[in-house]
Short mmCIF file of C-alpha atoms in Angstrom, two decimals:
data_model
loop_
_atom_site.label_atom_id
_atom_site.label_comp_id
_atom_site.label_asym_id
_atom_site.label_seq_id
_atom_site.Cartn_x
_atom_site.Cartn_y
_atom_site.Cartn_z
CA UNK A 15 -36.58 -61.69 -9.57
CA UNK A 16 -34.42 -58.63 -8.43
CA UNK A 17 -31.90 -58.57 -5.66
CA UNK A 18 -30.79 -54.98 -4.25
CA UNK A 19 -27.78 -54.45 -1.95
CA UNK A 20 -28.25 -51.20 0.14
CA UNK A 21 -24.99 -49.53 1.64
CA UNK A 22 -24.45 -46.48 3.69
CA UNK A 23 -25.44 -43.14 2.22
CA UNK A 24 -22.38 -40.92 1.81
CA UNK A 25 -23.68 -38.52 -0.79
CA UNK A 26 -23.15 -35.68 1.64
CA UNK A 27 -19.43 -36.01 1.53
CA UNK A 28 -19.36 -34.59 -2.11
CA UNK A 29 -20.41 -31.27 -0.61
CA UNK A 30 -17.45 -31.00 1.68
CA UNK A 31 -14.83 -29.82 -0.97
CA UNK A 32 -17.35 -27.18 -2.18
CA UNK A 33 -17.98 -25.79 1.32
CA UNK A 34 -14.13 -25.63 1.85
CA UNK A 35 -13.71 -23.70 -1.30
CA UNK A 36 -16.61 -21.43 -0.45
CA UNK A 37 -14.71 -20.74 2.91
CA UNK A 38 -11.56 -19.94 1.25
CA UNK A 39 -13.26 -17.56 -1.17
CA UNK A 40 -14.94 -15.82 1.70
CA UNK A 41 -11.71 -15.34 3.63
CA UNK A 42 -10.05 -13.86 0.60
CA UNK A 43 -13.01 -11.50 -0.17
CA UNK A 44 -13.12 -10.37 3.68
CA UNK A 45 -9.32 -9.81 3.40
CA UNK A 46 -9.75 -7.66 0.30
CA UNK A 47 -12.53 -5.61 2.04
CA UNK A 48 -10.89 -5.05 5.34
CA UNK A 49 -7.35 -4.49 4.09
CA UNK A 50 -8.16 -2.35 1.15
CA UNK A 51 -6.51 0.62 2.52
CA UNK A 52 -4.06 -0.88 4.96
CA UNK A 53 -0.44 -0.39 4.51
CA UNK A 54 0.03 -3.97 5.67
CA UNK A 55 -0.16 -5.37 2.25
CA UNK A 56 3.44 -6.10 0.89
CA UNK A 57 2.20 -7.82 -2.43
CA UNK A 58 -0.19 -4.98 -3.24
CA UNK A 59 2.45 -2.44 -2.58
CA UNK A 60 4.94 -4.28 -4.62
CA UNK A 61 2.60 -4.41 -7.44
CA UNK A 62 1.96 -0.74 -7.37
CA UNK A 63 5.49 0.12 -7.11
CA UNK A 64 5.85 -2.03 -10.27
CA UNK A 65 3.15 -0.03 -12.06
CA UNK A 66 5.05 3.24 -11.16
CA UNK A 67 8.17 1.99 -12.76
CA UNK A 68 6.16 1.04 -15.99
CA UNK A 69 4.29 4.46 -15.83
CA UNK A 70 6.19 7.08 -14.00
CA UNK A 71 4.49 10.46 -13.33
CA UNK A 72 4.64 13.12 -15.76
CA UNK A 73 6.16 15.97 -13.67
CA UNK A 74 9.65 17.34 -13.24
CA UNK A 75 10.86 18.76 -9.84
CA UNK A 76 13.62 20.69 -11.77
CA UNK A 77 10.91 23.01 -13.09
CA UNK A 78 10.08 24.76 -9.78
CA UNK A 79 12.54 23.53 -7.03
CA UNK A 80 16.28 23.54 -6.34
CA UNK A 81 18.23 21.94 -3.38
CA UNK A 82 20.94 23.77 -1.53
CA UNK A 83 22.55 20.67 -0.15
CA UNK A 84 24.65 20.66 3.07
CA UNK A 85 27.34 18.37 2.05
CA UNK A 86 31.00 17.46 2.79
CA UNK A 87 32.29 20.54 0.74
CA UNK A 88 30.04 22.78 2.86
CA UNK A 89 31.36 21.32 6.14
CA UNK A 90 34.92 21.82 4.86
CA UNK A 91 34.19 25.55 4.50
CA UNK A 92 31.80 26.41 7.40
CA UNK A 93 32.98 23.69 9.98
CA UNK A 94 31.19 20.55 11.36
CA UNK A 95 27.58 20.10 11.67
CA UNK A 96 25.48 21.39 13.35
CA UNK A 97 26.06 24.94 12.33
CA UNK A 98 24.85 27.98 14.20
CA UNK A 99 21.83 29.45 12.59
CA UNK A 100 23.79 32.66 11.67
CA UNK A 101 25.39 30.34 8.99
CA UNK A 102 22.01 29.28 7.70
CA UNK A 103 20.96 32.96 7.76
CA UNK A 104 23.69 33.64 5.46
CA UNK A 105 22.62 30.86 2.83
CA UNK A 106 19.02 32.30 3.11
CA UNK A 107 20.26 35.84 2.30
CA UNK A 108 22.54 34.67 -0.55
CA UNK A 109 19.86 32.54 -2.12
CA UNK A 110 17.38 35.43 -1.95
CA UNK A 111 19.84 37.79 -3.39
CA UNK A 112 20.44 35.42 -6.25
CA UNK A 113 16.68 35.62 -7.16
CA UNK A 114 15.23 32.58 -5.32
CA UNK A 115 11.21 32.73 -5.54
CA UNK A 116 11.13 31.45 -1.95
CA UNK A 117 13.35 29.74 0.64
CA UNK A 118 12.54 26.67 2.80
CA UNK A 119 14.55 25.53 5.53
CA UNK A 120 14.19 21.96 5.68
CA UNK A 121 16.24 21.37 9.01
CA UNK A 122 14.14 21.35 12.07
CA UNK A 123 13.68 24.65 13.87
CA UNK A 124 11.76 23.17 16.92
CA UNK A 125 15.08 22.41 18.68
CA UNK A 126 17.31 24.80 20.44
CA UNK A 127 20.36 26.15 18.60
CA UNK A 128 23.29 24.32 20.30
CA UNK A 129 25.63 27.07 19.23
CA UNK A 130 23.56 30.12 20.13
CA UNK A 131 24.87 32.53 22.90
CA UNK A 132 21.77 31.68 25.11
CA UNK A 133 22.19 27.99 24.85
CA UNK A 134 25.81 28.13 25.54
CA UNK A 135 25.30 30.15 28.48
CA UNK A 136 22.50 28.15 29.89
CA UNK A 137 23.87 24.55 29.33
CA UNK A 138 27.51 24.95 28.97
CA UNK A 139 28.42 27.66 31.47
CA UNK A 140 26.05 26.81 34.04
CA UNK A 141 27.49 27.38 37.59
CA UNK A 142 30.73 29.10 36.02
CA UNK A 143 31.91 32.14 38.07
CA UNK A 144 33.25 33.90 35.01
CA UNK A 145 31.07 36.91 34.94
CA UNK A 146 32.93 38.59 32.10
CA UNK A 147 32.54 35.71 29.77
CA UNK A 148 28.84 35.80 30.57
CA UNK A 149 28.53 39.39 29.77
CA UNK A 150 30.14 39.05 26.43
CA UNK A 151 27.86 36.10 25.46
CA UNK A 152 24.84 38.32 26.34
CA UNK A 153 25.96 41.03 23.93
CA UNK A 154 26.01 38.49 20.95
CA UNK A 155 22.91 38.70 18.79
CA UNK A 156 20.52 35.76 19.24
CA UNK A 157 20.91 33.29 16.30
CA UNK A 158 17.17 33.00 15.94
CA UNK A 159 16.76 36.62 15.48
CA UNK A 160 19.48 36.62 12.69
CA UNK A 161 17.88 33.82 10.99
CA UNK A 162 14.57 35.64 11.22
CA UNK A 163 15.87 38.77 9.65
CA UNK A 164 17.37 36.89 6.74
CA UNK A 165 13.69 35.85 5.78
CA UNK A 166 12.61 39.42 5.71
CA UNK A 167 13.39 39.96 1.97
CA UNK A 168 11.94 36.49 0.68
CA UNK A 169 9.02 34.33 1.20
CA UNK A 170 9.84 31.19 3.19
CA UNK A 171 9.05 28.54 5.56
CA UNK A 172 10.82 26.49 8.33
CA UNK A 173 10.55 22.95 9.32
CA UNK A 174 9.07 21.64 12.57
CA UNK A 175 8.33 18.23 13.70
CA UNK A 176 10.98 16.23 11.52
CA UNK A 177 10.15 12.88 13.12
CA UNK A 178 6.78 11.14 12.89
CA UNK A 179 4.70 10.98 15.99
CA UNK A 180 4.12 7.17 15.24
CA UNK A 181 6.03 4.70 13.46
CA UNK A 182 3.14 3.14 11.82
CA UNK A 183 1.34 5.39 9.27
CA UNK A 184 -2.14 4.08 10.06
CA UNK A 185 -1.65 4.55 13.62
CA UNK A 186 -1.37 8.29 13.55
CA UNK A 187 -3.63 9.99 16.18
CA UNK A 188 -6.32 12.41 14.94
CA UNK A 189 -7.12 15.83 16.43
CA UNK A 190 -10.49 17.78 16.11
CA UNK A 191 -9.65 21.09 14.18
CA UNK A 192 -12.04 23.82 13.25
CA UNK A 193 -11.96 25.60 9.99
CA UNK A 194 -11.96 29.03 11.64
CA UNK A 195 -8.48 28.68 13.08
CA UNK A 196 -6.90 28.97 9.54
CA UNK A 197 -7.75 31.88 7.19
CA UNK A 198 -6.09 30.23 4.26
CA UNK A 199 -8.00 27.06 4.62
CA UNK A 200 -11.81 26.35 3.65
CA UNK A 201 -13.57 23.30 4.71
CA UNK A 202 -16.42 21.98 2.57
CA UNK A 203 -18.78 19.37 3.89
CA UNK A 204 -17.47 19.07 7.30
CA UNK A 205 -20.11 18.00 9.91
CA UNK A 206 -20.42 20.75 12.46
CA UNK A 207 -17.61 22.59 11.00
CA UNK A 208 -14.81 20.16 12.37
CA UNK A 209 -12.44 17.75 10.64
CA UNK A 210 -10.06 15.31 11.97
CA UNK A 211 -6.32 15.88 11.10
CA UNK A 212 -3.27 13.90 12.02
CA UNK A 213 -1.46 15.38 14.96
CA UNK A 214 2.13 16.80 14.78
CA UNK A 215 4.04 17.75 17.94
CA UNK A 216 6.99 20.07 18.03
CA UNK A 217 10.00 18.87 20.11
CA UNK A 218 10.48 22.32 21.86
CA UNK A 219 8.61 25.57 21.52
CA UNK A 220 9.54 27.49 18.13
CA UNK A 221 11.09 30.82 18.55
CA UNK A 222 8.30 33.48 17.98
CA UNK A 223 10.33 35.81 15.98
CA UNK A 224 11.31 32.95 13.55
CA UNK A 225 7.53 31.96 13.25
CA UNK A 226 6.78 35.55 12.55
CA UNK A 227 9.15 35.82 9.65
CA UNK A 228 8.84 32.47 8.06
CA UNK A 229 5.76 30.00 8.33
CA UNK A 230 6.24 26.80 10.10
CA UNK A 231 5.62 23.53 7.95
CA UNK A 232 5.49 20.01 9.19
CA UNK A 233 8.33 17.96 7.90
CA UNK A 234 7.29 14.60 9.20
CA UNK A 235 7.43 11.82 6.82
CA UNK A 236 6.48 8.32 7.90
CA UNK A 237 7.55 5.12 5.95
CA UNK A 238 5.44 2.09 5.26
CA UNK A 239 6.06 -1.00 7.39
CA UNK A 240 8.82 -2.21 4.73
CA UNK A 241 10.61 1.18 5.15
CA UNK A 242 9.56 2.74 1.79
CA UNK A 243 7.93 6.19 1.70
CA UNK A 244 4.86 5.66 -0.44
CA UNK A 245 2.52 8.58 0.85
CA UNK A 246 2.49 11.52 3.04
CA UNK A 247 0.35 13.60 5.22
CA UNK A 248 0.12 17.07 3.68
CA UNK A 249 -2.29 18.71 6.25
CA UNK A 250 -1.65 18.41 9.85
CA UNK A 251 -2.95 19.57 13.15
CA UNK A 252 -0.27 21.55 14.99
CA UNK A 253 -0.94 23.57 18.29
CA UNK A 254 -4.68 22.88 17.49
CA UNK A 255 -4.59 24.67 14.17
CA UNK A 256 -4.30 23.38 10.54
CA UNK A 257 -0.77 23.37 9.43
CA UNK A 258 0.65 22.59 5.95
CA UNK A 259 3.29 20.09 5.40
CA UNK A 260 6.61 21.19 4.03
CA UNK A 261 5.75 19.73 0.55
CA UNK A 262 2.31 21.50 0.52
CA UNK A 263 3.85 24.84 1.56
CA UNK A 264 6.63 24.55 -1.11
CA UNK A 265 3.97 23.88 -3.79
CA UNK A 266 2.02 26.82 -2.52
CA UNK A 267 5.00 29.04 -2.98
CA UNK A 268 5.73 27.47 -6.37
CA UNK A 269 2.23 28.18 -7.68
CA UNK A 270 1.86 31.56 -6.12
CA UNK A 271 -1.20 30.30 -4.25
CA UNK A 272 -2.39 31.19 -0.75
CA UNK A 273 -5.65 29.39 -0.41
CA UNK A 274 -6.57 25.67 -0.03
CA UNK A 275 -10.16 24.12 -0.22
CA UNK A 276 -10.47 20.74 1.76
CA UNK A 277 -13.67 18.68 0.93
CA UNK A 278 -14.70 16.33 3.74
CA UNK A 279 -16.11 12.83 3.09
CA UNK A 280 -19.74 12.69 4.27
CA UNK A 281 -19.72 8.98 4.34
CA UNK A 282 -16.63 8.59 6.47
CA UNK A 283 -15.90 10.39 9.85
CA UNK A 284 -13.91 9.80 12.96
CA UNK A 285 -14.79 10.63 16.43
CA UNK A 286 -12.96 13.79 16.11
CA UNK A 287 -14.76 15.06 12.92
CA UNK A 288 -15.05 14.44 9.33
CA UNK A 289 -12.23 12.90 7.28
CA UNK A 290 -10.69 14.94 4.26
CA UNK A 291 -11.38 13.30 1.02
CA UNK A 292 -9.86 15.93 -1.48
CA UNK A 293 -7.76 19.27 -1.21
CA UNK A 294 -8.14 21.56 -4.07
CA UNK A 295 -5.40 23.97 -5.13
CA UNK A 296 -6.18 26.11 -8.19
CA UNK A 297 -8.31 23.89 -10.28
CA UNK A 298 -6.83 20.55 -9.26
CA UNK A 299 -8.33 18.31 -6.65
CA UNK A 300 -5.87 16.09 -4.88
CA UNK A 301 -7.16 12.68 -3.72
CA UNK A 302 -6.60 11.91 -0.01
CA UNK A 303 -7.05 8.30 1.13
CA UNK A 304 -8.99 7.21 4.34
CA UNK A 305 -5.68 7.43 6.20
CA UNK A 306 -5.45 10.86 5.46
CA UNK A 307 -2.55 10.42 3.19
CA UNK A 308 -1.59 11.76 -0.14
CA UNK A 309 -0.15 8.92 -2.34
CA UNK A 310 3.07 9.52 -4.18
CA UNK A 311 3.50 9.08 -8.02
CA UNK A 312 7.35 9.35 -8.58
CA UNK A 313 8.52 10.88 -11.90
CA UNK A 314 10.93 9.13 -14.29
CA UNK A 315 13.82 11.30 -12.79
CA UNK A 316 13.69 11.60 -9.10
CA UNK A 317 16.92 13.77 -8.76
CA UNK A 318 16.20 17.41 -8.09
CA UNK A 319 18.85 19.89 -9.12
CA UNK A 320 21.23 20.66 -6.26
CA UNK A 321 23.97 22.95 -5.49
CA UNK A 322 26.37 22.77 -2.47
CA UNK A 323 25.81 25.05 0.19
CA UNK A 324 29.53 25.96 0.14
CA UNK A 325 28.73 28.16 -3.11
CA UNK A 326 26.23 30.34 -0.86
CA UNK A 327 28.87 31.03 1.94
CA UNK A 328 31.29 33.91 1.52
CA UNK A 329 30.27 35.16 -1.83
CA UNK A 330 31.41 32.14 -3.74
CA UNK A 331 29.64 32.64 -6.90
CA UNK A 332 26.68 34.29 -8.79
CA UNK A 333 24.29 31.38 -8.00
CA UNK A 334 22.05 32.14 -10.97
CA UNK A 335 20.75 28.56 -10.97
CA UNK A 336 18.42 29.28 -8.20
CA UNK A 337 16.68 32.23 -9.82
CA UNK A 338 12.82 31.69 -9.93
CA UNK A 339 12.96 28.60 -8.14
CA UNK A 340 11.89 27.55 -4.74
CA UNK A 341 14.90 26.68 -2.73
CA UNK A 342 14.88 24.06 -0.18
CA UNK A 343 17.90 23.90 2.23
CA UNK A 344 18.77 20.63 3.87
CA UNK A 345 21.50 17.97 4.56
CA UNK A 346 22.59 15.80 1.64
CA UNK A 347 21.75 11.97 2.31
CA UNK A 348 25.35 11.19 3.21
CA UNK A 349 25.36 13.60 6.16
CA UNK A 350 21.65 13.38 7.21
CA UNK A 351 18.90 10.94 7.19
CA UNK A 352 18.05 8.92 4.04
CA UNK A 353 14.61 8.09 2.92
CA UNK A 354 13.95 4.91 0.76
CA UNK A 355 11.67 5.04 -2.17
CA UNK A 356 10.67 2.31 -4.75
CA UNK A 357 13.14 4.10 -7.11
CA UNK A 358 15.94 4.55 -4.81
CA UNK A 359 17.31 6.63 -1.77
CA UNK A 360 16.78 10.37 -1.42
CA UNK A 361 17.47 13.01 1.20
CA UNK A 362 14.52 14.57 3.08
CA UNK A 363 14.89 17.73 1.04
CA UNK A 364 14.81 15.82 -2.04
CA UNK A 365 11.67 13.96 -0.95
CA UNK A 366 9.89 17.15 0.00
CA UNK A 367 10.67 18.68 -3.56
CA UNK A 368 9.31 15.46 -5.26
CA UNK A 369 5.92 15.68 -3.30
CA UNK A 370 5.82 19.32 -3.90
CA UNK A 371 6.44 18.76 -7.48
CA UNK A 372 3.53 16.32 -7.72
CA UNK A 373 1.15 18.52 -5.87
CA UNK A 374 2.00 21.45 -8.17
CA UNK A 375 1.47 19.35 -11.18
CA UNK A 376 -1.95 18.22 -9.99
CA UNK A 377 -1.10 14.66 -10.09
CA UNK A 378 -3.12 12.48 -7.69
CA UNK A 379 -3.26 8.78 -7.39
CA UNK A 380 -6.72 7.51 -6.32
CA UNK A 381 -7.92 4.60 -4.37
CA UNK A 382 -11.50 5.46 -3.38
CA UNK A 383 -13.39 3.87 -0.45
CA UNK A 384 -15.45 1.79 -2.88
CA UNK A 385 -12.45 -0.06 -4.31
CA UNK A 386 -12.56 -2.43 -1.19
CA UNK A 387 -16.18 -3.39 -1.79
CA UNK A 388 -15.50 -3.81 -5.66
CA UNK A 389 -12.44 -6.01 -5.04
CA UNK A 390 -14.28 -8.27 -2.54
CA UNK A 391 -17.26 -8.72 -4.84
CA UNK A 392 -14.99 -9.61 -7.86
CA UNK A 393 -13.28 -12.09 -5.61
CA UNK A 394 -16.33 -13.95 -4.90
CA UNK A 395 -17.74 -13.79 -8.46
CA UNK A 396 -14.76 -14.71 -10.18
CA UNK A 397 -13.98 -17.65 -7.62
CA UNK A 398 -17.52 -18.96 -8.21
CA UNK A 399 -17.09 -18.77 -12.04
CA UNK A 400 -13.91 -20.60 -11.83
CA UNK A 401 -15.36 -23.36 -9.77
CA UNK A 402 -18.13 -23.85 -12.36
CA UNK A 403 -15.99 -23.75 -15.36
CA UNK A 404 -13.14 -26.14 -13.79
CA UNK A 405 -15.86 -28.81 -13.47
CA UNK A 406 -15.58 -29.38 -17.28
CA UNK A 407 -11.69 -28.96 -17.54
CA UNK A 408 -8.53 -30.98 -16.99
CA UNK A 409 -5.99 -29.82 -14.56
CA UNK A 410 -3.65 -28.19 -16.97
CA UNK A 411 -6.50 -26.58 -18.81
CA UNK A 412 -7.86 -25.15 -15.53
CA UNK A 413 -4.25 -23.67 -14.55
CA UNK A 414 -4.31 -22.05 -18.00
CA UNK A 415 -7.66 -20.80 -17.74
CA UNK A 416 -6.90 -19.21 -14.18
CA UNK A 417 -3.56 -17.86 -15.37
CA UNK A 418 -5.01 -16.05 -18.42
CA UNK A 419 -7.76 -14.37 -16.35
CA UNK A 420 -5.31 -13.36 -13.73
CA UNK A 421 -2.96 -11.77 -16.37
CA UNK A 422 -6.10 -9.93 -17.73
CA UNK A 423 -6.87 -8.64 -14.31
CA UNK A 424 -3.38 -7.29 -13.88
CA UNK A 425 -3.34 -5.74 -17.37
CA UNK A 426 -6.70 -4.06 -16.64
CA UNK A 427 -5.35 -2.71 -13.18
CA UNK A 428 -2.41 -1.34 -14.99
CA UNK A 429 -4.49 0.31 -17.54
CA UNK A 430 -6.56 2.02 -14.85
CA UNK A 431 -3.43 3.17 -13.16
CA UNK A 432 -1.71 4.67 -16.33
CA UNK A 433 -4.78 6.25 -17.88
CA UNK A 434 -6.95 7.38 -14.91
CA UNK A 435 -4.49 7.39 -11.94
CA UNK A 436 -6.65 4.77 -10.18
CA UNK A 437 -5.33 2.14 -8.00
CA UNK A 438 -7.09 -1.14 -8.32
CA UNK A 439 -5.88 -4.33 -6.68
CA UNK A 440 -6.26 -7.35 -8.77
CA UNK A 441 -4.55 -9.85 -6.48
CA UNK A 442 -7.43 -11.07 -4.40
CA UNK A 443 -9.54 -11.84 -7.41
CA UNK A 444 -6.59 -13.50 -9.19
CA UNK A 445 -5.93 -15.63 -6.03
CA UNK A 446 -9.63 -16.68 -6.08
CA UNK A 447 -9.37 -17.82 -9.86
CA UNK A 448 -6.42 -20.11 -8.84
CA UNK A 449 -8.13 -21.42 -5.66
CA UNK A 450 -11.47 -22.11 -7.38
CA UNK A 451 -10.03 -23.69 -10.66
CA UNK A 452 -7.02 -25.71 -9.42
CA UNK A 453 -8.77 -26.91 -6.28
CA UNK A 454 -11.67 -28.42 -8.32
CA UNK A 455 -9.73 -29.68 -11.34
CA UNK A 456 -6.96 -30.97 -9.08
CA UNK A 457 -9.33 -32.74 -6.82
CA UNK A 458 -11.30 -34.19 -9.74
CA UNK A 459 -7.90 -35.50 -11.24
CA UNK A 460 -6.79 -36.89 -7.90
CA UNK A 461 -10.17 -38.85 -7.48
CA UNK A 462 -9.94 -40.16 -10.96
CA UNK A 463 -6.42 -41.36 -10.28
CA UNK A 464 -7.68 -43.06 -7.23
CA UNK A 465 -10.52 -44.76 -9.23
CA UNK A 466 -8.10 -46.04 -11.85
CA UNK A 467 -5.30 -47.12 -9.59
CA UNK A 468 -6.05 -47.66 -5.98
CA UNK A 469 -9.66 -48.67 -6.16
CA UNK A 470 -9.23 -50.86 -9.30
CA UNK A 471 -6.22 -52.48 -7.83
CA UNK A 472 -8.21 -53.26 -4.57
CA UNK A 473 -11.05 -54.62 -6.50
CA UNK A 474 -8.56 -56.95 -8.51
CA UNK A 475 -6.88 -58.22 -5.42
CA UNK A 476 -10.36 -59.01 -3.90
CA UNK A 477 -11.41 -61.58 -6.71
CA UNK A 478 -10.14 -64.97 -6.87
CA UNK A 479 -7.65 -65.75 -9.91
CA UNK A 480 -10.11 -68.15 -11.55
CA UNK A 481 -12.79 -65.46 -11.76
CA UNK A 482 -10.33 -62.88 -13.06
CA UNK A 483 -9.34 -65.17 -15.92
CA UNK A 484 -12.89 -66.13 -16.56
CA UNK A 485 -13.90 -62.21 -16.93
CA UNK A 486 -10.74 -61.48 -19.04
CA UNK A 487 -11.51 -64.49 -21.32
CA UNK A 488 -14.98 -63.13 -21.88
CA UNK A 489 -13.74 -59.68 -22.86
CA UNK A 490 -15.07 -57.95 -19.83
CA UNK A 491 -14.16 -54.32 -19.29
CA UNK A 492 -13.97 -54.34 -15.67
CA UNK A 493 -10.40 -53.06 -15.37
CA UNK A 494 -10.43 -50.26 -18.17
CA UNK A 495 -10.59 -47.47 -15.72
CA UNK A 496 -14.13 -46.63 -16.43
CA UNK A 497 -16.71 -46.77 -13.61
CA UNK A 498 -19.72 -49.08 -14.57
CA UNK A 499 -22.72 -50.23 -12.83
CA UNK A 500 -22.36 -54.02 -12.13
CA UNK A 501 -25.56 -56.11 -11.14
CA UNK A 502 -24.64 -59.22 -9.15
CA UNK A 503 -27.33 -61.80 -8.57
CA UNK A 504 -26.90 -64.63 -6.16
CA UNK A 505 -29.65 -66.90 -4.80
CA UNK A 506 -29.99 -70.33 -3.71
CA UNK A 507 -33.16 -72.32 -4.98
CA UNK A 508 -34.59 -75.09 -2.97
CA UNK A 509 -37.41 -77.07 -4.59
CA UNK A 510 -39.17 -80.39 -3.73
CA UNK A 511 -38.22 -83.38 -6.00
CA UNK A 512 -41.77 -83.59 -7.15
CA UNK A 513 -41.80 -79.98 -8.27
CA UNK A 514 -38.63 -80.29 -10.18
CA UNK A 515 -39.99 -83.28 -12.00
CA UNK A 516 -43.08 -81.47 -12.93
CA UNK A 517 -40.88 -78.67 -14.42
CA UNK A 518 -38.75 -80.61 -16.74
CA UNK A 519 -37.13 -83.89 -17.66
CA UNK A 520 -34.05 -83.14 -15.52
CA UNK A 521 -33.14 -80.83 -12.66
CA UNK A 522 -30.81 -78.83 -14.95
CA UNK A 523 -33.74 -78.21 -17.37
CA UNK A 524 -35.68 -76.95 -14.34
CA UNK A 525 -32.92 -74.50 -13.36
CA UNK A 526 -32.78 -73.14 -16.90
CA UNK A 527 -36.59 -72.57 -17.01
CA UNK A 528 -36.27 -70.70 -13.63
CA UNK A 529 -33.39 -68.63 -14.57
CA UNK A 530 -35.16 -67.57 -18.13
CA UNK A 531 -38.17 -66.48 -15.90
#
C-alpha cells in the first residue's frame, strides 16, 4: 500500500536566478558595445592612464621642439600681457636669426590686437575730436603687417580657434569637406570624394597678410569630461577647407614633410561624408578613432625644453639652444591656461609639443571599431563560463576563481597596450566574471544556510517533544543538515470482528500481518 502527498509545483522558481544573471550579463555586454568609444567611461579611462604610467611612450619632445615661454621675467621686461604684436614679431625674428627650423605662434591670432593703432583708433578714440592724434596713429605701422614680415625668413604657423567649439569631445559637429580644397592632403577610400571633419570656427577674421606669411593651424584642445586631455583632433574643417592642428603642423615642420594621406573607413560614415580611419605621414600610419580623435601616449618625460621670452627681446643672448628646433611661442602655465593630463599640468604650448612629438615619432594608440564587439562577446562568454564553474565551487573558491581570471584579463590588456599599442578594455568581462561566479556561489551558500538553520529549526519546532526524543533515541539523522527524502505513511484500518478473528488469534496479530503485507 503506497500513500503519496502532492504539493504545489514550484520547480520554475529555480530558473529565476539564472534569468536575472542572464539579464545582468546582457546589460554589461550592451554597455561594452555601445560605450566602446565613448569618453564617458571613468573606469576605463583611469585604467588606460595607469597603463601609460606603467609603459610610457618612447618619444622625447626635446629632440625636435623648444618652447619660448612668455613668463614673469618676460613681463618684467616687455610690460604686462597682452603685448602688441610688434613684440611678438621681435621674438619671431630673434628665434629665426638664432637658427630655429620653424616658428609657431601658439597664441590665438583670430582676435584683434588690442594695442594696434587701428584698434586704438576704432575702439578707444571713437568720438574723440583730436584729429592730430588720429593722424599720428594712422602713420604707425599695422602690427599684423609687422608680425607678417617677421615670418618672411622662416617657416611658421599661427594659432586660430584656441577654444573648442563644444565642451564635450564626442559632440563636436562635423562638416562635409572635399579633398580638392587642400593640395597638401590626399583622401583615400572616401565615398564620393567627401569626408566628415570636426568644425573649427575663428572668433574674428584673420588678417590676410598674416595668413599669407604663416599658415593658420587650429589650436583647439578639448578635455574629457573629467578635465584631462587624452586625445586631440589633428585634422579640422576651417572655412570649409581641411586645416591641420597646431600639433600636426609642428610635426610637419619637424619632419620636413608637406603632404598627408588620410584613409577613410569604408564601414563607417556620417551624413556629412566618410570618417577618417588613419592618417599617414612618411611611412607611418596614425590611427584615428571613430570620434575623429588622435589618442595621446605621453612619454616618460613630459617637460619640453623652454627658454624665457625675455632672452629674445633686446638682444639678450645668443639663443643657440633653439638652433635646428621647431620653436613654439606661448604663455607659461602660470600666466595663461593650464591643461591637465594624467601625468600633471602643462601649458598649451607644451601640450602641442607633446602631441607633435608623438606624431613625428609615429606612435599611435589604436582602439579599432571591432574592440567593442570583441569585449561584448567576451563579457557574455566569460560570464556564462563563470556561472557553470561556480555551480561546483564554494563561495570563497568562486571569488578566487573570478579574481584570478580578472587579473589575467587586465595583464593581457596591458600586454597588448605595451607591445602593440592596442587599447583593450578588460573591465566589462571582469565584471561579468564576478557577477556570474559570486551570484551563483553566494546564492547557493545562502540557500544551504537557510536549509541548515531556518528550515531545520522550523521543522524541529513543528514536531512534538516526545517525537523528537524518540527520533533522537533511534539515531535518526533528521537534523544533521542534509536534505533527505522521508516517507510518511499514515492510515486508519477498519475491519469487521469476524475478519480480524479470521486473520489471527488476536487483533494485534492481525495488524502485524497487514503491516507486513
